[in-house]
Coordinates of C-alpha atoms and ligand atoms in Angstrom, one line a residue:
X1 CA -52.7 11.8 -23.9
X2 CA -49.1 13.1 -23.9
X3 CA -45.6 12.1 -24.6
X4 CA -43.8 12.9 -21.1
X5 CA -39.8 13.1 -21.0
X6 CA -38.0 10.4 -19.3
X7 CA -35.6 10.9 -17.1
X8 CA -32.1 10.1 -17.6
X9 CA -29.3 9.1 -15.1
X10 CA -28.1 10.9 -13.0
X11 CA -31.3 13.0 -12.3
X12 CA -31.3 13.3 -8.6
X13 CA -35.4 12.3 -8.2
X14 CA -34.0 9.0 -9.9
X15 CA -32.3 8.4 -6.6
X16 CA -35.5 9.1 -4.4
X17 CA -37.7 6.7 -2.9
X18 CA -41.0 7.3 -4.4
X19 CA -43.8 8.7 -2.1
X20 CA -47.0 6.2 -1.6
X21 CA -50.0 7.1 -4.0
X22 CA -52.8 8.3 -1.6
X23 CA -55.5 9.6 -3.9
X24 CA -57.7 6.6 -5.4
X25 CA -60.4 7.3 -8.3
X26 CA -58.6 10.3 -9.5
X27 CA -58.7 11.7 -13.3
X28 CA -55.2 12.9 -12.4
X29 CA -54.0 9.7 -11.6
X30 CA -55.7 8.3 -14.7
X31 CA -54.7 10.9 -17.0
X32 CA -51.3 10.2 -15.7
X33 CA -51.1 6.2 -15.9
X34 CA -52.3 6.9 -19.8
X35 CA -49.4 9.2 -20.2
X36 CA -46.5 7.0 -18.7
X37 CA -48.1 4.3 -20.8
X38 CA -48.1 5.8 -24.2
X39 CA -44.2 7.1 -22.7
X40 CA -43.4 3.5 -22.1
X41 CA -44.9 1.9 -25.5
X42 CA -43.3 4.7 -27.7
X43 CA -40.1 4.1 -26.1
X44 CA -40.0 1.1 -26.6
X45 CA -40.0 -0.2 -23.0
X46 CA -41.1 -2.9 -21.0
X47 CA -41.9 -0.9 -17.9
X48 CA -41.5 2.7 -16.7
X49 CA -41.7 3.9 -13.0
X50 CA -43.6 7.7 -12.2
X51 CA -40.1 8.8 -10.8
X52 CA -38.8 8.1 -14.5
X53 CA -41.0 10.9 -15.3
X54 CA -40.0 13.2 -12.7
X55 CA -43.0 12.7 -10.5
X56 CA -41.7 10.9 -7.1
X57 CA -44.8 8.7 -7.0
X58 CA -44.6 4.7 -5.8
X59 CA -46.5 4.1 -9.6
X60 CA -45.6 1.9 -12.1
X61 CA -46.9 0.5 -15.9
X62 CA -45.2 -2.6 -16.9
X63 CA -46.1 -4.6 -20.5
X64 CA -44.2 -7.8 -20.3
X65 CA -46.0 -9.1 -23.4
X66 CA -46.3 -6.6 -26.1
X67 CA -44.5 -7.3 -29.4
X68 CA -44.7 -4.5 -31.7
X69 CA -45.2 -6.1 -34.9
X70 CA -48.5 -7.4 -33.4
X71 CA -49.7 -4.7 -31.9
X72 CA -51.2 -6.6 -28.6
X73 CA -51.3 -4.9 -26.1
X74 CA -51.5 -6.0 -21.9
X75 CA -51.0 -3.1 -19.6
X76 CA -50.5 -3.3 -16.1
X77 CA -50.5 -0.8 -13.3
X78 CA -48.9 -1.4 -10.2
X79 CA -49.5 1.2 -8.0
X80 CA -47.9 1.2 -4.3
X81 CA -46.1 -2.5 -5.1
X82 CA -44.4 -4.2 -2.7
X83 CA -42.7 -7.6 -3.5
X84 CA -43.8 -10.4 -1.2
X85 CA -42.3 -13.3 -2.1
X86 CA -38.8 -13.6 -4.3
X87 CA -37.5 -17.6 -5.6
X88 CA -35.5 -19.3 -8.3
X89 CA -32.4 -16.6 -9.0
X90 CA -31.5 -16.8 -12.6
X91 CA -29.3 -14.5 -14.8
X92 CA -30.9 -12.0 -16.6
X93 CA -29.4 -9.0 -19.6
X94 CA -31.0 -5.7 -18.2
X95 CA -31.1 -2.1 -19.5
X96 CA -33.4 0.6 -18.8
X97 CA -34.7 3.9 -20.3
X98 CA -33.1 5.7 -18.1
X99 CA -29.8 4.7 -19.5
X100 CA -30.6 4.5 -22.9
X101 CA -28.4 2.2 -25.3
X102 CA -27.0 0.2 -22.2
X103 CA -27.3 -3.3 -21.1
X104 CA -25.7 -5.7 -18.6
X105 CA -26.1 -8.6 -16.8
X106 CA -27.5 -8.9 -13.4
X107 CA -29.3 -11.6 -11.2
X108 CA -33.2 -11.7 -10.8
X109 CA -35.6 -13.6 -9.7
X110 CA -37.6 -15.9 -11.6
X111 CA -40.7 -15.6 -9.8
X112 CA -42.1 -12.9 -7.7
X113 CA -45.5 -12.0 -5.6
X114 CA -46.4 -8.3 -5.7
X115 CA -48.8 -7.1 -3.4
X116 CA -50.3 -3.7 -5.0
X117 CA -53.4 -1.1 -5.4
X118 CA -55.8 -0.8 -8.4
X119 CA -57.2 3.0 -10.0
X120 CA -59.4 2.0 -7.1
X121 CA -57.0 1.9 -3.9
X122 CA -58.2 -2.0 -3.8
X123 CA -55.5 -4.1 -2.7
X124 CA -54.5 -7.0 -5.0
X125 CA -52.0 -9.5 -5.0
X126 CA -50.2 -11.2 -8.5
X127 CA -48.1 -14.3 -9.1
X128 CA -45.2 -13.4 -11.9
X129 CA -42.7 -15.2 -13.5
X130 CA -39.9 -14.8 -16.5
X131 CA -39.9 -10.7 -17.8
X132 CA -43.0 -9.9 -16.1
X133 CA -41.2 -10.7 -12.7
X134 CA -38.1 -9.2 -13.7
X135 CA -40.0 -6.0 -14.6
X136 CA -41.5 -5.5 -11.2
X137 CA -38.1 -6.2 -9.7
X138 CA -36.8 -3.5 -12.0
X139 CA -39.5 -0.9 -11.5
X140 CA -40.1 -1.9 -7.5
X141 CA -36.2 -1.1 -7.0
X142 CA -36.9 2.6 -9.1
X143 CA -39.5 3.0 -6.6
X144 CA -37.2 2.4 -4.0
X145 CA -34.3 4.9 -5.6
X146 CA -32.3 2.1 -6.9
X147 CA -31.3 1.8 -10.6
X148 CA -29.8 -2.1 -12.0
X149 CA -26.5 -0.7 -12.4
X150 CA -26.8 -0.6 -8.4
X151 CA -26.9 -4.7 -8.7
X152 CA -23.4 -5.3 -10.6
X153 CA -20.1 -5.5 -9.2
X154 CA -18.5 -1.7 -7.9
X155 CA -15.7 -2.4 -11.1
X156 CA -18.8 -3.4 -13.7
X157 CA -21.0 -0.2 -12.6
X158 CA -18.1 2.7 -13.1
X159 CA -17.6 1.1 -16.4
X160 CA -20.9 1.3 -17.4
X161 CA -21.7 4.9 -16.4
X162 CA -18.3 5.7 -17.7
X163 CA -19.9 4.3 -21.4
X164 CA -23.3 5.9 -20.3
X165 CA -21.1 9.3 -20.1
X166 CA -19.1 8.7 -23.5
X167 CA -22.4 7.8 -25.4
X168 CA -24.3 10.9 -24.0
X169 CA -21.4 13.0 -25.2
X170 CA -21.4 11.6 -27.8
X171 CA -25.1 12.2 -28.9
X172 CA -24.7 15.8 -27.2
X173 CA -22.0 16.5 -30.0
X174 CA -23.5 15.3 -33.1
X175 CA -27.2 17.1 -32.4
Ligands
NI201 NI1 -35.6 1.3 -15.7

């Protein structure tokens, strides 16, 4: 197991729609999944997408239950997702490792259908709803290039990546 580096706005491959995982049953693919999920618990995160790791792969782990003081755990890979069905819009304070220290308010769906593959290539299909629905919104759409900051007014999003450039600065300068 490994610590990978996450990627941070604005990487290029951040921007890229992921390519469909093809090889089922792999150690690779295994030894990877474990990796973005030890990434994804140490960062803390809810959910980290393969491209977040520099690998432009439709792959994502999501843990919409796991509180660290009690140290349960629920992982869940999603590999090749698709959302099938989207209903019941609600407001929702998002951020992402990718743009770390940032947060803002965007619209979501409160419950979602994802249609996905297991380790195994076998095709499955899960009802969400609340942060686990939100999550595969939010990973689906880095899969598909797009970041939240994509979802907020033109005004909203320059101010945020202006703050996203005056905090990096600013953690450039005092390192
Ligand atoms: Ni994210």
């Amino acid at each position: 197991m490994a610590l990978l580096e996450i990627v941070k706005f604005p990487a290029p491959v951040l921007r890229k729609k992921t390519k469909p995982v093809t090889h089922f049953s792999d150690p690779k693919l295994e030894t990877l999944i474990s990796d973005m999920a030890q990434t994804m618990y140490a960062a803390p995160g809810v959910g980290l997408a393969a491209n977040q790791v520099g690998l432009s792969l439709r792959l994502a782990v999501i843990d919409a239950d796991w509180k660290e003081e009690e140290g349960k755990k629920n992982l869940r890979v999603f590999i090749n997702p698709i959302l099938l069905e989207k209903s019941d819009p609600v407001p929702f304070e998002e951020g992402c490792l990718s743009l770390p220290s940032l947060t803002a308010q965007t619209r979501r769906f409160n419950k979602v259908t994802v249609q996905y593959q297991d380790l195994q290539g076998t095709i499955k299909t899960l009802s969400a709803e609340g942060l686990l629905a939100v999550a595969l919104q939010h990973e689906t759409d880095h899969l598909d290039g797009k970041l939240y900051i994509d979802r907020l007014s033109s005004l909203k999003k320059e101010l945020l990546i202006k703050k996203f450039k005056k905090l990096s600065e600013e953690r450039n300068s005092s390192q």
